[in-house]
């Protein structure tokens, strides 16, 4: 029998198909194993004024948690390449559920960028569109459903950047009572020098959702430079990275990628409609708590500080605070970017200061005064974590 080229090609194709089926089955297995569904008392899809779908979710208060009806609802807004699970990865490491346990009415927003998008929907995912439509739509919907006149806003990374741009443009200042900014740069920096010379229109979308799910099972076996760029691996509890990659990470559409590339290619200034976003913060009067990680390579403390300095610049009476989470400032570890959401000690070092700041009255340490160093970090040193709070996370899927 003569072995022909055609037969060789058929065998090669058959092997390729079998390999593809095996990889797909492998992906499905790990996605199913690492998917952690969480319950919400409200899950609703809204349509913005320009027709884009966004989602709001209400976090249930646990049994026994006494409601605080005199305090407004809290809206948590996620960052780039993430969805609403950004600050709700696991009940034991969730700012959203920490606040709900204290009786607060907590809502999560999924921006248009945080959904599984169709090809047509991807074209509408621009930073300016989320400023103009997504934030006001979500805020007004939550105020309508709760009967509140204003809410407290917690923005992580891009979630804070969107509020920088929205205040005074699409969101009236009196709709926000207090603001917490977590790792949200006021000015962009990039360690990749080539980004400065690559035209934004040439940048494709980034299929992070598939990439993250494909490597989730092995993501904690060996820390790589990518791990250190995104978070401090020493400060992320075992199992959390895998959960985040499967439950939280979403694609970055090309249009949104181009927005960020354009800012980095110029002077790093965030602009909407040609206007510098930071200039619009000078007259803001809402009390604000800014939190940065000492080892954050995505939003360095200096970049977050740029927004802090601009916040209420023309209103010196505006209460604001700037906290750096790092070992030099009293924290257990130097915080990177991702661990500002799911760090091993966030319960004491981040969640509790946020809860106090969003309480009924501003405490003495929240008044204007020294903003950096040990004085500013008194809030995270009020007590040390107990053994229960620092123990490894329970019930996480093992690799």
Short mmCIF file of C-alpha atoms in Angstrom, two decimals, residues 31-370:
data_model
loop_
_atom_site.label_atom_id
_atom_site.label_comp_id
_atom_site.label_asym_id
_atom_site.label_seq_id
_atom_site.Cartn_x
_atom_site.Cartn_y
_atom_site.Cartn_z
CA UNK A 31 -14.55 26.49 33.76
CA UNK A 32 -17.32 24.37 35.29
CA UNK A 33 -15.13 23.45 38.24
CA UNK A 34 -13.97 27.00 38.96
CA UNK A 35 -17.24 28.81 38.33
CA UNK A 36 -18.57 30.14 41.62
CA UNK A 37 -22.13 31.48 41.25
CA UNK A 38 -23.29 33.97 43.87
CA UNK A 39 -26.84 34.94 44.76
CA UNK A 40 -28.29 38.44 44.38
CA UNK A 41 -31.67 39.69 45.51
CA UNK A 42 -32.05 41.76 42.32
CA UNK A 43 -30.52 41.09 38.89
CA UNK A 44 -31.71 43.48 36.21
CA UNK A 45 -30.65 44.41 32.69
CA UNK A 46 -31.05 48.11 31.86
CA UNK A 47 -30.91 49.82 28.50
CA UNK A 48 -28.98 53.06 28.37
CA UNK A 49 -30.10 56.07 26.37
CA UNK A 50 -27.94 54.95 23.44
CA UNK A 51 -29.38 51.42 23.58
CA UNK A 52 -26.48 49.57 25.24
CA UNK A 53 -27.27 46.90 27.84
CA UNK A 54 -25.84 47.24 31.34
CA UNK A 55 -26.68 45.28 34.48
CA UNK A 56 -27.36 46.11 38.13
CA UNK A 57 -27.37 43.63 41.01
CA UNK A 58 -28.40 44.05 44.61
CA UNK A 59 -26.34 42.18 47.18
CA UNK A 60 -28.54 40.40 49.75
CA UNK A 61 -28.04 41.25 53.39
CA UNK A 62 -27.34 38.12 55.47
CA UNK A 63 -29.78 37.02 58.14
CA UNK A 64 -29.29 39.01 61.29
CA UNK A 65 -27.74 42.03 59.59
CA UNK A 66 -29.60 45.10 60.76
CA UNK A 67 -30.49 47.44 57.90
CA UNK A 68 -29.30 51.04 58.04
CA UNK A 69 -32.19 52.92 56.41
CA UNK A 70 -30.73 56.33 57.27
CA UNK A 71 -27.71 55.67 55.05
CA UNK A 72 -27.88 55.77 51.24
CA UNK A 73 -27.30 52.80 48.93
CA UNK A 74 -23.76 52.02 47.85
CA UNK A 75 -22.83 51.49 44.21
CA UNK A 76 -19.66 49.51 43.39
CA UNK A 77 -18.24 49.91 39.87
CA UNK A 78 -15.66 47.54 38.41
CA UNK A 79 -12.50 48.14 36.42
CA UNK A 80 -11.20 47.48 32.93
CA UNK A 81 -11.32 43.87 31.67
CA UNK A 82 -13.64 42.91 34.53
CA UNK A 83 -17.31 42.53 35.40
CA UNK A 84 -19.39 43.03 38.57
CA UNK A 85 -17.46 40.24 40.32
CA UNK A 86 -14.43 42.55 40.54
CA UNK A 87 -15.26 43.33 44.19
CA UNK A 88 -17.38 40.24 44.83
CA UNK A 89 -15.14 37.29 43.92
CA UNK A 90 -15.89 35.13 46.97
CA UNK A 91 -18.10 35.80 50.02
CA UNK A 92 -15.05 35.72 52.30
CA UNK A 93 -13.13 38.24 50.15
CA UNK A 94 -15.84 40.59 48.98
CA UNK A 95 -16.12 44.30 49.73
CA UNK A 96 -19.73 44.15 48.55
CA UNK A 97 -20.72 41.46 51.05
CA UNK A 98 -18.65 43.00 53.83
CA UNK A 99 -20.70 46.18 53.49
CA UNK A 100 -23.97 44.23 53.20
CA UNK A 101 -23.13 42.39 56.44
CA UNK A 102 -22.97 45.80 58.12
CA UNK A 103 -26.53 46.50 56.98
CA UNK A 104 -25.77 48.63 53.93
CA UNK A 105 -27.84 48.45 50.75
CA UNK A 106 -25.17 47.43 48.22
CA UNK A 107 -25.47 47.40 44.44
CA UNK A 108 -23.07 46.21 41.75
CA UNK A 109 -22.93 47.65 38.24
CA UNK A 110 -21.86 45.73 35.16
CA UNK A 111 -20.82 48.31 32.59
CA UNK A 112 -21.23 47.66 28.88
CA UNK A 113 -17.55 46.72 28.84
CA UNK A 114 -18.11 43.99 31.45
CA UNK A 115 -20.59 41.89 29.49
CA UNK A 116 -20.15 39.07 26.99
CA UNK A 117 -20.56 41.19 23.86
CA UNK A 118 -21.71 40.63 20.32
CA UNK A 119 -19.61 41.95 17.46
CA UNK A 120 -22.02 44.87 16.98
CA UNK A 121 -22.05 45.75 20.70
CA UNK A 122 -18.27 45.93 20.84
CA UNK A 123 -18.23 49.01 18.62
CA UNK A 124 -20.19 51.03 21.20
CA UNK A 125 -17.81 50.31 24.07
CA UNK A 126 -16.04 53.64 24.42
CA UNK A 127 -14.95 55.33 27.63
CA UNK A 128 -16.95 58.44 26.75
CA UNK A 129 -20.12 56.37 26.16
CA UNK A 130 -19.87 54.79 29.60
CA UNK A 131 -19.37 58.24 31.12
CA UNK A 132 -22.27 59.73 29.20
CA UNK A 133 -24.76 56.86 29.46
CA UNK A 134 -23.81 53.93 31.72
CA UNK A 135 -23.12 55.73 35.01
CA UNK A 136 -26.12 58.09 34.94
CA UNK A 137 -28.44 55.27 33.86
CA UNK A 138 -27.32 53.00 36.72
CA UNK A 139 -27.29 55.75 39.34
CA UNK A 140 -30.76 56.99 38.48
CA UNK A 141 -32.14 53.45 38.39
CA UNK A 142 -30.77 52.64 41.84
CA UNK A 143 -32.01 55.91 43.33
CA UNK A 144 -35.45 55.29 41.83
CA UNK A 145 -35.62 51.74 43.19
CA UNK A 146 -34.46 52.72 46.68
CA UNK A 147 -36.13 56.11 47.00
CA UNK A 148 -32.81 57.68 47.98
CA UNK A 149 -31.73 61.15 46.87
CA UNK A 150 -28.03 60.25 46.62
CA UNK A 151 -25.73 57.26 46.92
CA UNK A 152 -22.21 56.37 48.00
CA UNK A 153 -19.90 55.44 45.14
CA UNK A 154 -16.98 52.99 45.23
CA UNK A 155 -14.94 52.83 42.04
CA UNK A 156 -12.20 50.31 41.39
CA UNK A 157 -9.59 51.27 38.76
CA UNK A 158 -11.57 52.28 35.64
CA UNK A 159 -14.70 52.50 37.81
CA UNK A 160 -13.14 55.48 39.59
CA UNK A 161 -11.83 56.98 36.36
CA UNK A 162 -15.37 56.98 34.97
CA UNK A 163 -16.59 58.97 37.96
CA UNK A 164 -13.75 61.49 37.52
CA UNK A 165 -15.12 62.15 34.04
CA UNK A 166 -18.84 61.91 34.86
CA UNK A 167 -19.07 64.32 37.81
CA UNK A 168 -20.36 67.63 36.54
CA UNK A 169 -20.87 66.20 33.04
CA UNK A 170 -23.42 63.40 33.17
CA UNK A 171 -23.76 62.92 36.94
CA UNK A 172 -24.78 65.84 39.13
CA UNK A 173 -22.65 66.35 42.23
CA UNK A 174 -25.65 66.09 44.57
CA UNK A 175 -26.32 62.51 43.39
CA UNK A 176 -23.18 61.30 45.16
CA UNK A 177 -22.84 61.64 48.94
CA UNK A 178 -19.38 60.14 49.45
CA UNK A 179 -16.79 58.58 47.16
CA UNK A 180 -14.20 55.85 47.61
CA UNK A 181 -11.53 55.50 44.92
CA UNK A 182 -9.53 52.26 44.87
CA UNK A 183 -6.55 52.14 42.52
CA UNK A 184 -7.99 54.59 39.98
CA UNK A 185 -5.28 56.61 38.22
CA UNK A 186 -5.87 60.25 37.42
CA UNK A 187 -3.10 60.12 34.84
CA UNK A 188 -1.98 57.07 32.87
CA UNK A 189 1.49 55.64 32.76
CA UNK A 190 2.72 52.59 30.86
CA UNK A 191 5.85 50.47 31.26
CA UNK A 192 5.54 49.44 27.59
CA UNK A 193 7.31 52.22 25.71
CA UNK A 194 6.15 50.97 22.29
CA UNK A 195 2.56 51.80 23.29
CA UNK A 196 3.44 55.46 22.95
CA UNK A 197 4.19 55.05 19.26
CA UNK A 198 1.44 52.61 18.22
CA UNK A 199 -1.64 54.33 16.72
CA UNK A 200 -4.78 53.42 18.63
CA UNK A 201 -6.65 52.50 15.47
CA UNK A 202 -4.20 49.66 14.91
CA UNK A 203 -4.87 48.09 18.29
CA UNK A 204 -7.15 45.05 18.20
CA UNK A 205 -9.43 43.95 20.99
CA UNK A 206 -7.90 41.75 23.65
CA UNK A 207 -9.69 38.35 24.11
CA UNK A 208 -8.84 38.15 27.79
CA UNK A 209 -11.91 36.13 28.72
CA UNK A 210 -10.84 33.05 26.76
CA UNK A 211 -7.18 33.52 27.61
CA UNK A 212 -7.91 33.80 31.34
CA UNK A 213 -10.15 30.75 31.39
CA UNK A 214 -7.64 28.70 29.42
CA UNK A 215 -4.82 29.20 31.94
CA UNK A 216 -6.87 29.45 35.15
CA UNK A 217 -6.22 25.86 36.25
CA UNK A 218 -2.44 26.39 36.25
CA UNK A 219 -2.35 30.08 37.17
CA UNK A 220 -1.09 29.56 40.72
CA UNK A 221 1.52 26.89 40.07
CA UNK A 222 4.38 29.23 39.22
CA UNK A 223 4.28 33.04 39.58
CA UNK A 224 5.43 34.82 36.44
CA UNK A 225 6.21 38.47 35.61
CA UNK A 226 2.57 38.77 34.53
CA UNK A 227 1.43 37.80 38.03
CA UNK A 228 3.60 40.50 39.57
CA UNK A 229 2.40 43.09 37.06
CA UNK A 230 -1.24 42.48 37.98
CA UNK A 231 -0.98 41.79 41.72
CA UNK A 232 1.40 40.88 44.54
CA UNK A 233 1.19 37.05 44.57
CA UNK A 234 2.18 36.98 48.25
CA UNK A 235 -0.91 39.01 49.06
CA UNK A 236 -3.46 36.89 47.17
CA UNK A 237 -4.98 33.94 49.08
CA UNK A 238 -4.67 30.47 47.53
CA UNK A 239 -7.43 29.76 45.04
CA UNK A 240 -8.43 33.37 44.46
CA UNK A 241 -6.46 33.88 41.25
CA UNK A 242 -8.15 30.89 39.64
CA UNK A 243 -11.58 32.12 40.73
CA UNK A 244 -10.90 35.61 39.42
CA UNK A 245 -9.72 34.40 36.02
CA UNK A 246 -12.89 32.37 35.47
CA UNK A 247 -15.54 34.51 37.17
CA UNK A 248 -14.35 38.08 36.68
CA UNK A 249 -12.18 38.64 33.61
CA UNK A 250 -13.76 39.96 30.40
CA UNK A 251 -12.47 41.04 26.97
CA UNK A 252 -11.22 44.54 26.21
CA UNK A 253 -12.97 45.67 23.01
CA UNK A 254 -10.80 47.36 20.39
CA UNK A 255 -12.64 50.70 20.71
CA UNK A 256 -11.99 50.92 24.46
CA UNK A 257 -8.43 49.73 23.97
CA UNK A 258 -7.94 52.59 21.52
CA UNK A 259 -9.17 55.13 24.09
CA UNK A 260 -6.57 54.10 26.64
CA UNK A 261 -3.85 53.85 24.00
CA UNK A 262 -4.60 57.39 22.80
CA UNK A 263 -4.17 58.80 26.32
CA UNK A 264 -0.94 56.91 26.89
CA UNK A 265 0.39 57.92 23.47
CA UNK A 266 0.04 61.60 24.32
CA UNK A 267 0.72 62.86 27.85
CA UNK A 268 -1.21 60.32 29.89
CA UNK A 269 -4.03 62.78 30.55
CA UNK A 270 -7.53 61.28 30.51
CA UNK A 271 -9.73 63.30 28.17
CA UNK A 272 -13.41 63.26 27.27
CA UNK A 273 -14.61 65.38 24.36
CA UNK A 274 -11.13 66.90 24.25
CA UNK A 275 -11.33 68.17 27.84
CA UNK A 276 -8.93 67.13 30.60
CA UNK A 277 -10.89 65.08 33.11
CA UNK A 278 -8.84 66.23 36.11
CA UNK A 279 -9.70 69.87 35.44
CA UNK A 280 -13.35 69.06 36.13
CA UNK A 281 -12.60 67.81 39.64
CA UNK A 282 -11.51 71.18 41.02
CA UNK A 283 -14.99 72.17 42.17
CA UNK A 284 -16.08 68.76 43.50
CA UNK A 285 -17.29 68.89 47.09
CA UNK A 286 -18.09 65.27 47.93
CA UNK A 287 -15.90 63.77 50.69
CA UNK A 288 -13.54 61.23 49.14
CA UNK A 289 -11.23 58.45 50.29
CA UNK A 290 -8.45 57.54 47.84
CA UNK A 291 -6.63 54.22 48.25
CA UNK A 292 -3.51 53.15 46.34
CA UNK A 293 -1.17 50.16 46.52
CA UNK A 294 2.51 50.76 47.20
CA UNK A 295 3.46 48.04 44.67
CA UNK A 296 0.74 48.79 42.12
CA UNK A 297 2.28 48.78 38.63
CA UNK A 298 -0.97 49.45 36.78
CA UNK A 299 -2.09 52.46 38.83
CA UNK A 300 0.98 53.63 40.79
CA UNK A 301 0.34 55.67 43.91
CA UNK A 302 1.62 58.79 42.12
CA UNK A 303 -0.99 58.33 39.37
CA UNK A 304 -3.81 57.96 41.91
CA UNK A 305 -2.40 60.94 43.80
CA UNK A 306 -2.85 63.08 40.68
CA UNK A 307 -6.63 62.64 41.00
CA UNK A 308 -6.52 63.19 44.75
CA UNK A 309 -4.71 66.50 44.28
CA UNK A 310 -7.23 67.61 41.67
CA UNK A 311 -10.26 66.59 43.78
CA UNK A 312 -11.85 69.72 45.27
CA UNK A 313 -8.77 71.81 44.49
CA UNK A 314 -10.86 75.00 44.47
CA UNK A 315 -12.75 73.95 47.60
CA UNK A 316 -10.17 73.43 50.38
CA UNK A 317 -12.92 72.56 52.84
CA UNK A 318 -13.66 69.32 50.94
CA UNK A 319 -12.81 66.36 53.21
CA UNK A 320 -10.51 63.90 51.48
CA UNK A 321 -7.98 61.28 52.46
CA UNK A 322 -5.19 59.45 50.62
CA UNK A 323 -4.09 56.03 51.89
CA UNK A 324 -1.18 53.99 50.59
CA UNK A 325 -1.38 50.29 51.45
CA UNK A 326 2.13 48.93 51.87
CA UNK A 327 4.52 47.57 54.45
CA UNK A 328 6.23 50.92 54.88
CA UNK A 329 2.86 52.35 55.93
CA UNK A 330 1.76 49.65 58.36
CA UNK A 331 0.08 47.11 56.07
CA UNK A 332 0.93 43.40 56.18
CA UNK A 333 2.06 43.39 52.52
CA UNK A 334 2.82 45.75 49.66
CA UNK A 335 -0.38 45.89 47.65
CA UNK A 336 -0.38 45.53 43.88
CA UNK A 337 -3.41 46.30 41.72
CA UNK A 338 -5.59 43.20 41.79
CA UNK A 339 -5.03 42.53 45.48
CA UNK A 340 -6.64 45.89 46.28
CA UNK A 341 -9.83 43.93 45.56
CA UNK A 342 -8.98 40.45 46.85
CA UNK A 343 -5.87 40.76 49.02
CA UNK A 344 -5.35 38.39 51.93
CA UNK A 345 -5.78 41.15 54.52
CA UNK A 346 -8.26 43.43 52.77
CA UNK A 347 -10.93 42.75 55.39
CA UNK A 348 -9.03 44.73 58.02
CA UNK A 349 -6.77 46.92 55.91
CA UNK A 350 -9.23 48.04 53.23
CA UNK A 351 -12.85 46.96 53.80
CA UNK A 352 -13.09 48.29 57.35
CA UNK A 353 -11.64 51.75 56.56
CA UNK A 354 -14.04 52.00 53.62
CA UNK A 355 -17.00 51.01 55.79
CA UNK A 356 -16.08 53.61 58.42
CA UNK A 357 -15.64 56.32 55.81
CA UNK A 358 -19.06 55.53 54.35
CA UNK A 359 -20.68 55.56 57.78
CA UNK A 360 -23.07 58.18 59.14
CA UNK A 361 -20.43 60.67 60.28
CA UNK A 362 -16.94 61.48 59.07
CA UNK A 363 -14.42 60.60 61.75
CA UNK A 364 -11.60 62.89 62.82
CA UNK A 365 -9.07 61.04 60.69
CA UNK A 366 -11.17 61.76 57.59
CA UNK A 367 -10.99 65.53 57.97
CA UNK A 368 -8.56 67.55 55.82
CA UNK A 369 -5.00 67.26 57.02
CA UNK A 370 -1.83 65.24 56.30
#
